[in-house]
């Protein structure tokens, strides 16, 4: 039914006679979906519909107009879809139409191939970690297999092997969820083409594909409809690809992926299609859903609530999956992730190639997104062309964000050692705690002489958030804590701030510093998400809370965000370390000195996390823990996890 509906969806439209200024990627699936519907069911109305769009596409002198005609995404999409169309219904087309389609595919394939050869070491031809590479080579491969052009398929195959070897084994993707759903399906497409045409099975090569559903799953907001928007994201409802979920479910036997495919192609389909800013969007993927769905795979609703992806330094933790659950997503890594950053540096040194194009990766190491009660409470900027740390939940030094930011690709050309990273990660589905410390000092201008800027984030079993920011510089600086929200925070009589979004609320309390200057302002973030449609503009309004210290060589922020109507907790009295006590949950932190001393706790540890009553404590990087007079831990090597 999905395939037949999609095959008929454009029947009321007139195909363009001249190339529009906007992207024409949609013309490809406008032809391929009815072609497959005809091949499946034999209804000649689908054949006629496919022919209408074939004739429109082949009569355009170039594929793509505003940006890189014949050499980028428009051409890649159309090569893929129209080559499939030729394969599926070519014998049923009139001779003249069939001959013209074949000629056009040969022409466009040659243009794409020659560009890929000529631009190697520069643009998408060797940009192994991003969607332009995957889409354009998948289009070239499809045309090559259908038309028998071995030089095209060999080049595409060589590139695919390199991509699979270089993608992170943890399945994460630095371009973010939206470009995951836009680009990764084309890796799956080419893998299937390779297996069908050459009998080569690379589905397990490198490990990325087998684990990437887990990355996508844990970037899903509670309730499943929306997504965490790290990286360039058109909106918060552009993350689903039912076809890709089904393919990963079928290949690796992932019942949660099958469940997500059913949800995306059923209950969520029309909301996704109407509210998503990604084009052509989810509806044209009907052909993939038909080809990739395996009914033998059982479908199981997701249950796991914690995940960490070391390559991207991405921690995700939630209280559950229902609409009202609370989720935090917290990240810190070099540009593109550790593997891409290190490998691209070797390419630059050994070959003189620039292979890392991370314009969709933001200056957001140390930032977090918080979702609760069905709403986004601490938010990301979404899509931007001029990326700035000031548009994230981060810290500024003398009012400055990352060095060399305020441009599209903030990681281009910067020193290799300008890297952020996560350390001291704790997460456990059983305990409900999550903890990590992001090191981000290296990301700031060296002239600021920042020696340390560490952010520790703790997510408690009940969904409370504790943040400890420790900053040091060689000279006095102003340190500014930023919180981004969708509407202004509201000051409360007790000094806290109320965060409100729709019916959802949270309370932010800041226990240190005591003398901070607190202000609020508004920022409009504007972006053009695709150069192939120059007039398209996306705008997001950010309401920014700023908490700024007096000038000092060191700064410390101790902050809590508690979803719901409960209070911000109480400052726990610590002789050494820093702590916050809530009803039933206590967080004690010392991420640098690793010495915690209270009336009841003596610990050499980065963190001690205490729950209700008889529940066992959890520690991070601990060698000793004495609780209420009893020694629970005494070891030589730092230990992270449950004690007792």
Short mmCIF file of N, CA and C in Angstrom, two decimals, residues 109-253:
data_model
loop_
_atom_site.label_atom_id
_atom_site.label_comp_id
_atom_site.label_asym_id
_atom_site.label_seq_id
_atom_site.Cartn_x
_atom_site.Cartn_y
_atom_site.Cartn_z
N UNK A 109 26.38 9.87 -16.01
CA UNK A 109 27.35 9.03 -15.32
C UNK A 109 28.77 9.40 -15.67
N UNK A 110 29.02 9.68 -16.96
CA UNK A 110 30.36 10.08 -17.37
C UNK A 110 30.76 11.40 -16.72
N UNK A 111 29.83 12.35 -16.68
CA UNK A 111 30.12 13.63 -16.04
C UNK A 111 30.48 13.44 -14.56
N UNK A 112 29.71 12.58 -13.87
CA UNK A 112 29.96 12.33 -12.45
C UNK A 112 31.29 11.63 -12.25
N UNK A 113 31.55 10.63 -13.06
CA UNK A 113 32.80 9.88 -12.94
C UNK A 113 34.01 10.78 -13.17
N UNK A 114 33.97 11.57 -14.21
CA UNK A 114 35.11 12.43 -14.53
C UNK A 114 35.34 13.47 -13.43
N UNK A 115 34.26 13.97 -12.86
CA UNK A 115 34.43 14.92 -11.76
C UNK A 115 35.05 14.23 -10.54
N UNK A 116 34.60 13.02 -10.24
CA UNK A 116 35.14 12.30 -9.09
C UNK A 116 36.64 12.07 -9.25
N UNK A 117 37.08 11.74 -10.44
CA UNK A 117 38.51 11.52 -10.70
C UNK A 117 39.27 12.84 -10.57
N UNK A 118 38.74 13.89 -11.19
CA UNK A 118 39.46 15.17 -11.23
C UNK A 118 39.55 15.83 -9.86
N UNK A 119 38.56 15.60 -8.99
CA UNK A 119 38.51 16.31 -7.70
C UNK A 119 39.01 15.47 -6.54
N UNK A 120 39.61 14.31 -6.82
CA UNK A 120 40.09 13.45 -5.75
C UNK A 120 41.08 14.19 -4.86
N UNK A 121 40.89 14.04 -3.56
CA UNK A 121 41.72 14.75 -2.60
C UNK A 121 41.17 16.10 -2.22
N UNK A 122 40.07 16.50 -2.87
CA UNK A 122 39.45 17.78 -2.56
C UNK A 122 38.06 17.60 -2.00
N UNK A 123 37.05 17.73 -2.88
CA UNK A 123 35.68 17.74 -2.40
C UNK A 123 35.17 16.32 -2.19
N UNK A 124 33.87 16.05 -2.50
CA UNK A 124 33.22 14.83 -2.02
C UNK A 124 33.87 13.54 -2.51
N UNK A 125 34.64 13.60 -3.58
CA UNK A 125 35.24 12.39 -4.13
C UNK A 125 36.01 11.60 -3.09
N UNK A 126 36.61 12.29 -2.14
CA UNK A 126 37.35 11.61 -1.08
C UNK A 126 37.00 12.16 0.30
N UNK A 127 35.79 12.65 0.45
CA UNK A 127 35.28 13.09 1.76
C UNK A 127 34.55 11.91 2.39
N UNK A 128 35.30 11.02 2.98
CA UNK A 128 34.79 9.69 3.30
C UNK A 128 33.74 9.66 4.40
N UNK A 129 33.64 10.73 5.19
CA UNK A 129 32.77 10.69 6.36
C UNK A 129 31.49 11.49 6.18
N UNK A 130 31.09 11.76 4.96
CA UNK A 130 29.89 12.59 4.83
C UNK A 130 29.01 12.22 3.66
N UNK A 131 27.79 12.75 3.70
CA UNK A 131 26.70 12.26 2.85
C UNK A 131 26.91 12.51 1.36
N UNK A 132 27.58 13.58 0.95
CA UNK A 132 27.77 13.83 -0.48
C UNK A 132 28.57 12.69 -1.12
N UNK A 133 29.57 12.24 -0.43
CA UNK A 133 30.38 11.12 -0.94
C UNK A 133 29.51 9.88 -1.12
N UNK A 134 28.73 9.54 -0.13
CA UNK A 134 27.94 8.30 -0.16
C UNK A 134 26.86 8.35 -1.23
N UNK A 135 26.20 9.49 -1.37
CA UNK A 135 25.09 9.60 -2.32
C UNK A 135 25.60 9.62 -3.76
N UNK A 136 26.63 10.41 -4.00
CA UNK A 136 27.12 10.52 -5.38
C UNK A 136 27.73 9.21 -5.87
N UNK A 137 28.48 8.54 -5.00
CA UNK A 137 29.05 7.27 -5.42
C UNK A 137 28.00 6.17 -5.54
N UNK A 138 26.97 6.19 -4.72
CA UNK A 138 25.89 5.21 -4.87
C UNK A 138 25.16 5.42 -6.19
N UNK A 139 24.95 6.70 -6.58
CA UNK A 139 24.34 6.98 -7.87
C UNK A 139 25.21 6.49 -9.01
N UNK A 140 26.52 6.73 -8.92
CA UNK A 140 27.44 6.28 -9.96
C UNK A 140 27.48 4.76 -10.04
N UNK A 141 27.45 4.11 -8.87
CA UNK A 141 27.48 2.64 -8.84
C UNK A 141 26.22 2.06 -9.47
N UNK A 142 25.05 2.63 -9.13
CA UNK A 142 23.81 2.11 -9.69
C UNK A 142 23.83 2.20 -11.21
N UNK A 143 24.21 3.38 -11.71
CA UNK A 143 24.29 3.54 -13.17
C UNK A 143 25.31 2.59 -13.78
N UNK A 144 26.44 2.43 -13.10
CA UNK A 144 27.48 1.57 -13.64
C UNK A 144 27.05 0.12 -13.74
N UNK A 145 26.36 -0.39 -12.73
CA UNK A 145 25.90 -1.78 -12.78
C UNK A 145 24.82 -1.98 -13.83
N UNK A 146 23.91 -1.01 -13.94
CA UNK A 146 22.81 -1.14 -14.90
C UNK A 146 23.33 -1.03 -16.34
N UNK A 147 24.30 -0.15 -16.55
CA UNK A 147 24.78 0.11 -17.92
C UNK A 147 26.03 -0.69 -18.28
N UNK A 148 26.58 -1.43 -17.33
CA UNK A 148 27.77 -2.21 -17.62
C UNK A 148 29.04 -1.40 -17.71
N UNK A 149 29.15 -0.32 -16.93
CA UNK A 149 30.34 0.55 -16.95
C UNK A 149 31.24 0.18 -15.77
N UNK A 150 32.16 -0.73 -16.01
CA UNK A 150 32.97 -1.29 -14.93
C UNK A 150 33.88 -0.25 -14.28
N UNK A 151 34.37 0.71 -15.04
CA UNK A 151 35.26 1.70 -14.44
C UNK A 151 34.51 2.54 -13.41
N UNK A 152 33.20 2.75 -13.64
CA UNK A 152 32.40 3.48 -12.65
C UNK A 152 32.21 2.64 -11.39
N UNK A 153 31.83 1.38 -11.58
CA UNK A 153 31.54 0.53 -10.42
C UNK A 153 32.81 0.23 -9.63
N UNK A 154 33.94 0.10 -10.31
CA UNK A 154 35.18 -0.18 -9.59
C UNK A 154 35.59 1.01 -8.74
N UNK A 155 35.44 2.21 -9.29
CA UNK A 155 35.80 3.38 -8.50
C UNK A 155 34.86 3.52 -7.30
N UNK A 156 33.57 3.33 -7.54
CA UNK A 156 32.60 3.42 -6.44
C UNK A 156 32.86 2.35 -5.39
N UNK A 157 33.23 1.14 -5.83
CA UNK A 157 33.51 0.05 -4.90
C UNK A 157 34.75 0.36 -4.06
N UNK A 158 35.80 0.88 -4.69
CA UNK A 158 37.00 1.24 -3.94
C UNK A 158 36.69 2.28 -2.88
N UNK A 159 35.89 3.26 -3.24
CA UNK A 159 35.51 4.29 -2.28
C UNK A 159 34.70 3.69 -1.14
N UNK A 160 33.73 2.83 -1.48
CA UNK A 160 32.89 2.22 -0.44
C UNK A 160 33.73 1.43 0.55
N UNK A 161 34.70 0.67 0.07
CA UNK A 161 35.56 -0.08 0.97
C UNK A 161 36.31 0.83 1.92
N UNK A 162 36.81 1.96 1.39
CA UNK A 162 37.51 2.92 2.24
C UNK A 162 36.58 3.51 3.28
N UNK A 163 35.38 3.88 2.86
CA UNK A 163 34.41 4.45 3.79
C UNK A 163 34.11 3.47 4.91
N UNK A 164 33.83 2.23 4.58
CA UNK A 164 33.49 1.23 5.60
C UNK A 164 34.65 1.00 6.56
N UNK A 165 35.88 1.06 6.06
CA UNK A 165 37.04 0.87 6.92
C UNK A 165 37.28 2.06 7.84
N UNK A 166 36.84 3.25 7.42
CA UNK A 166 37.16 4.46 8.16
C UNK A 166 36.03 4.98 9.04
N UNK A 167 34.82 4.51 8.82
CA UNK A 167 33.73 4.95 9.68
C UNK A 167 33.92 4.40 11.09
N UNK A 168 33.45 5.12 12.12
CA UNK A 168 33.67 4.67 13.50
C UNK A 168 32.95 3.35 13.79
N UNK A 169 33.64 2.47 14.49
CA UNK A 169 33.08 1.16 14.81
C UNK A 169 31.89 1.24 15.75
N UNK A 170 31.75 2.36 16.49
CA UNK A 170 30.63 2.46 17.43
C UNK A 170 29.32 2.86 16.75
N UNK A 171 29.36 3.13 15.44
CA UNK A 171 28.14 3.44 14.70
C UNK A 171 27.69 4.87 14.76
N UNK A 172 28.45 5.75 15.42
CA UNK A 172 28.03 7.15 15.56
C UNK A 172 28.33 7.93 14.28
N UNK A 173 27.69 9.09 14.17
CA UNK A 173 27.84 9.89 12.94
C UNK A 173 27.87 11.37 13.31
N UNK A 174 29.01 12.02 13.02
CA UNK A 174 29.23 13.39 13.45
C UNK A 174 28.33 14.40 12.76
N UNK A 175 27.78 14.07 11.59
CA UNK A 175 26.89 15.01 10.91
C UNK A 175 25.53 15.11 11.58
N UNK A 176 25.24 14.21 12.50
CA UNK A 176 23.98 14.27 13.23
C UNK A 176 22.90 13.39 12.64
N UNK A 177 21.79 13.33 13.34
CA UNK A 177 20.70 12.41 13.00
C UNK A 177 20.11 12.69 11.62
N UNK A 178 19.91 13.95 11.29
CA UNK A 178 19.25 14.27 10.02
C UNK A 178 20.09 13.81 8.84
N UNK A 179 21.39 14.04 8.89
CA UNK A 179 22.23 13.59 7.78
C UNK A 179 22.50 12.09 7.86
N UNK A 180 22.32 11.51 9.03
CA UNK A 180 22.34 10.04 9.12
C UNK A 180 21.21 9.47 8.28
N UNK A 181 20.00 9.97 8.47
CA UNK A 181 18.86 9.42 7.74
C UNK A 181 18.89 9.81 6.26
N UNK A 182 19.61 10.87 5.93
CA UNK A 182 19.72 11.30 4.53
C UNK A 182 20.81 10.55 3.79
N UNK A 183 21.95 10.28 4.45
CA UNK A 183 23.09 9.72 3.76
C UNK A 183 23.30 8.23 3.92
N UNK A 184 23.10 7.70 5.14
CA UNK A 184 23.42 6.30 5.40
C UNK A 184 22.61 5.33 4.54
N UNK A 185 21.34 5.63 4.19
CA UNK A 185 20.64 4.70 3.29
C UNK A 185 21.40 4.42 2.00
N UNK A 186 22.19 5.38 1.52
CA UNK A 186 22.92 5.16 0.27
C UNK A 186 24.13 4.23 0.47
N UNK A 187 24.67 4.16 1.68
CA UNK A 187 25.66 3.13 1.95
C UNK A 187 25.01 1.75 1.88
N UNK A 188 23.81 1.64 2.47
CA UNK A 188 23.09 0.36 2.42
C UNK A 188 22.71 0.01 0.98
N UNK A 189 22.31 1.00 0.22
CA UNK A 189 21.98 0.78 -1.19
C UNK A 189 23.17 0.20 -1.94
N UNK A 190 24.33 0.83 -1.76
CA UNK A 190 25.49 0.36 -2.52
C UNK A 190 25.96 -1.02 -2.05
N UNK A 191 25.81 -1.30 -0.76
CA UNK A 191 26.16 -2.63 -0.27
C UNK A 191 25.27 -3.70 -0.92
N UNK A 192 23.99 -3.42 -1.05
CA UNK A 192 23.09 -4.38 -1.69
C UNK A 192 23.40 -4.52 -3.18
N UNK A 193 23.70 -3.42 -3.85
CA UNK A 193 24.09 -3.48 -5.26
C UNK A 193 25.33 -4.34 -5.43
N UNK A 194 26.31 -4.14 -4.55
CA UNK A 194 27.56 -4.88 -4.64
C UNK A 194 27.32 -6.37 -4.46
N UNK A 195 26.49 -6.72 -3.51
CA UNK A 195 26.23 -8.14 -3.27
C UNK A 195 25.45 -8.76 -4.43
N UNK A 196 24.46 -8.01 -4.95
CA UNK A 196 23.65 -8.56 -6.03
C UNK A 196 24.45 -8.67 -7.33
N UNK A 197 25.23 -7.63 -7.64
CA UNK A 197 25.91 -7.58 -8.94
C UNK A 197 27.22 -8.37 -8.97
N UNK A 198 27.93 -8.38 -7.82
CA UNK A 198 29.26 -8.99 -7.83
C UNK A 198 29.41 -10.14 -6.84
N UNK A 199 28.37 -10.39 -6.05
CA UNK A 199 28.46 -11.47 -5.06
C UNK A 199 29.39 -11.17 -3.92
N UNK A 200 29.69 -9.89 -3.66
CA UNK A 200 30.59 -9.48 -2.59
C UNK A 200 29.75 -8.96 -1.42
N UNK A 201 29.95 -9.52 -0.24
CA UNK A 201 29.18 -9.14 0.94
C UNK A 201 30.08 -8.37 1.90
N UNK A 202 29.88 -7.07 1.95
CA UNK A 202 30.66 -6.21 2.84
C UNK A 202 29.82 -5.67 3.99
N UNK A 203 28.69 -6.27 4.27
CA UNK A 203 27.81 -5.72 5.30
C UNK A 203 28.46 -5.70 6.68
N UNK A 204 29.41 -6.59 6.93
CA UNK A 204 30.07 -6.61 8.24
C UNK A 204 31.45 -5.97 8.20
N UNK A 205 31.81 -5.39 7.08
CA UNK A 205 33.13 -4.76 6.98
C UNK A 205 33.18 -3.49 7.83
N UNK A 206 34.14 -3.40 8.71
CA UNK A 206 34.37 -2.19 9.49
C UNK A 206 33.56 -2.07 10.76
N UNK A 207 32.35 -2.57 10.79
CA UNK A 207 31.55 -2.54 12.02
C UNK A 207 30.57 -1.39 12.14
N UNK A 208 30.70 -0.35 11.31
CA UNK A 208 29.82 0.81 11.45
C UNK A 208 28.35 0.45 11.23
N UNK A 209 28.06 -0.23 10.13
CA UNK A 209 26.66 -0.49 9.79
C UNK A 209 25.99 -1.37 10.83
N UNK A 210 26.70 -2.32 11.40
CA UNK A 210 26.08 -3.24 12.35
C UNK A 210 25.72 -2.56 13.66
N UNK A 211 26.32 -1.40 13.95
CA UNK A 211 26.08 -0.72 15.23
C UNK A 211 25.38 0.62 15.08
N UNK A 212 25.17 1.07 13.87
CA UNK A 212 24.70 2.44 13.72
C UNK A 212 23.24 2.62 14.10
N UNK A 213 22.43 1.56 14.06
CA UNK A 213 21.05 1.72 14.53
C UNK A 213 21.03 2.11 16.01
N UNK A 214 21.95 1.56 16.78
CA UNK A 214 21.99 1.90 18.21
C UNK A 214 22.25 3.39 18.40
N UNK A 215 23.14 3.95 17.59
CA UNK A 215 23.37 5.41 17.65
C UNK A 215 22.08 6.16 17.36
N UNK A 216 21.41 5.79 16.27
CA UNK A 216 20.17 6.49 15.91
C UNK A 216 19.10 6.32 16.98
N UNK A 217 19.00 5.13 17.53
CA UNK A 217 17.99 4.87 18.56
C UNK A 217 18.18 5.78 19.76
N UNK A 218 19.40 5.93 20.22
CA UNK A 218 19.64 6.70 21.44
C UNK A 218 19.70 8.20 21.19
N UNK A 219 19.53 8.61 19.95
CA UNK A 219 19.31 10.02 19.65
C UNK A 219 17.83 10.28 19.36
N UNK A 220 16.98 9.36 19.75
CA UNK A 220 15.53 9.51 19.62
C UNK A 220 14.97 10.12 20.88
N UNK A 221 14.17 11.15 20.75
CA UNK A 221 13.55 11.78 21.91
C UNK A 221 12.49 10.86 22.49
N UNK A 222 12.20 10.96 23.79
CA UNK A 222 11.12 10.16 24.37
C UNK A 222 9.82 10.33 23.58
N UNK A 223 9.11 9.23 23.40
CA UNK A 223 7.91 9.25 22.58
C UNK A 223 8.16 8.89 21.13
N UNK A 224 9.45 8.89 20.70
CA UNK A 224 9.90 8.38 19.40
C UNK A 224 9.67 9.32 18.22
N UNK A 225 8.82 10.31 18.31
CA UNK A 225 8.50 11.12 17.12
C UNK A 225 9.64 12.05 16.73
N UNK A 226 10.39 12.55 17.71
CA UNK A 226 11.39 13.58 17.42
C UNK A 226 12.80 13.07 17.75
N UNK A 227 13.79 13.89 17.40
CA UNK A 227 15.18 13.47 17.54
C UNK A 227 16.01 14.56 18.20
N UNK A 228 17.06 14.13 18.90
CA UNK A 228 18.05 15.07 19.42
C UNK A 228 18.75 15.72 18.23
N UNK A 229 18.95 17.03 18.30
CA UNK A 229 19.43 17.76 17.13
C UNK A 229 20.87 18.26 17.25
N UNK A 230 21.78 17.41 17.76
CA UNK A 230 23.20 17.72 17.62
C UNK A 230 23.54 17.76 16.12
N UNK A 231 24.50 18.62 15.77
CA UNK A 231 24.86 18.73 14.36
C UNK A 231 23.82 19.53 13.59
N UNK A 232 23.99 19.61 12.28
CA UNK A 232 23.04 20.35 11.46
C UNK A 232 21.74 19.56 11.33
N UNK A 233 20.69 20.06 11.93
CA UNK A 233 19.39 19.41 11.88
C UNK A 233 18.35 20.44 11.45
N UNK A 234 17.66 20.14 10.37
CA UNK A 234 16.65 21.07 9.85
C UNK A 234 15.59 21.38 10.90
N UNK A 235 15.29 20.41 11.73
CA UNK A 235 14.25 20.53 12.75
C UNK A 235 14.37 19.31 13.64
N UNK A 236 13.43 19.13 14.53
CA UNK A 236 13.48 18.01 15.47
C UNK A 236 12.60 16.84 15.04
N UNK A 237 12.10 16.90 13.80
CA UNK A 237 11.26 15.81 13.31
C UNK A 237 11.71 15.43 11.90
N UNK A 238 13.00 15.30 11.72
CA UNK A 238 13.53 14.94 10.39
C UNK A 238 14.44 13.73 10.46
N UNK A 239 14.23 12.87 11.45
CA UNK A 239 15.23 11.85 11.70
C UNK A 239 14.90 10.43 11.29
N UNK A 240 13.68 10.16 10.79
CA UNK A 240 13.28 8.77 10.56
C UNK A 240 13.48 8.35 9.11
N UNK A 241 13.95 7.11 8.94
CA UNK A 241 14.00 6.45 7.64
C UNK A 241 13.51 5.03 7.85
N UNK A 242 12.23 4.80 7.57
CA UNK A 242 11.67 3.46 7.79
C UNK A 242 12.41 2.42 6.95
N UNK A 243 12.77 2.79 5.72
CA UNK A 243 13.48 1.85 4.87
C UNK A 243 14.80 1.41 5.47
N UNK A 244 15.58 2.36 5.97
CA UNK A 244 16.87 2.00 6.56
C UNK A 244 16.68 1.18 7.83
N UNK A 245 15.70 1.54 8.67
CA UNK A 245 15.43 0.71 9.84
C UNK A 245 15.16 -0.73 9.43
N UNK A 246 14.33 -0.91 8.41
CA UNK A 246 14.00 -2.27 7.96
C UNK A 246 15.23 -3.00 7.43
N UNK A 247 16.09 -2.28 6.69
CA UNK A 247 17.26 -2.96 6.13
C UNK A 247 18.22 -3.39 7.23
N UNK A 248 18.44 -2.54 8.22
CA UNK A 248 19.32 -2.91 9.32
C UNK A 248 18.72 -4.03 10.15
N UNK A 249 17.39 -4.00 10.32
CA UNK A 249 16.71 -5.08 11.04
C UNK A 249 16.89 -6.40 10.31
N UNK A 250 16.73 -6.39 8.99
CA UNK A 250 16.83 -7.61 8.20
C UNK A 250 18.25 -8.15 8.17
N UNK A 251 19.23 -7.25 8.05
CA UNK A 251 20.62 -7.70 7.92
C UNK A 251 21.17 -8.23 9.23
N UNK A 252 20.86 -7.55 10.33
CA UNK A 252 21.49 -7.88 11.60
C UNK A 252 20.54 -8.49 12.62
N UNK A 253 19.29 -8.71 12.24
CA UNK A 253 18.33 -9.29 13.16
C UNK A 253 18.06 -8.41 14.37
#
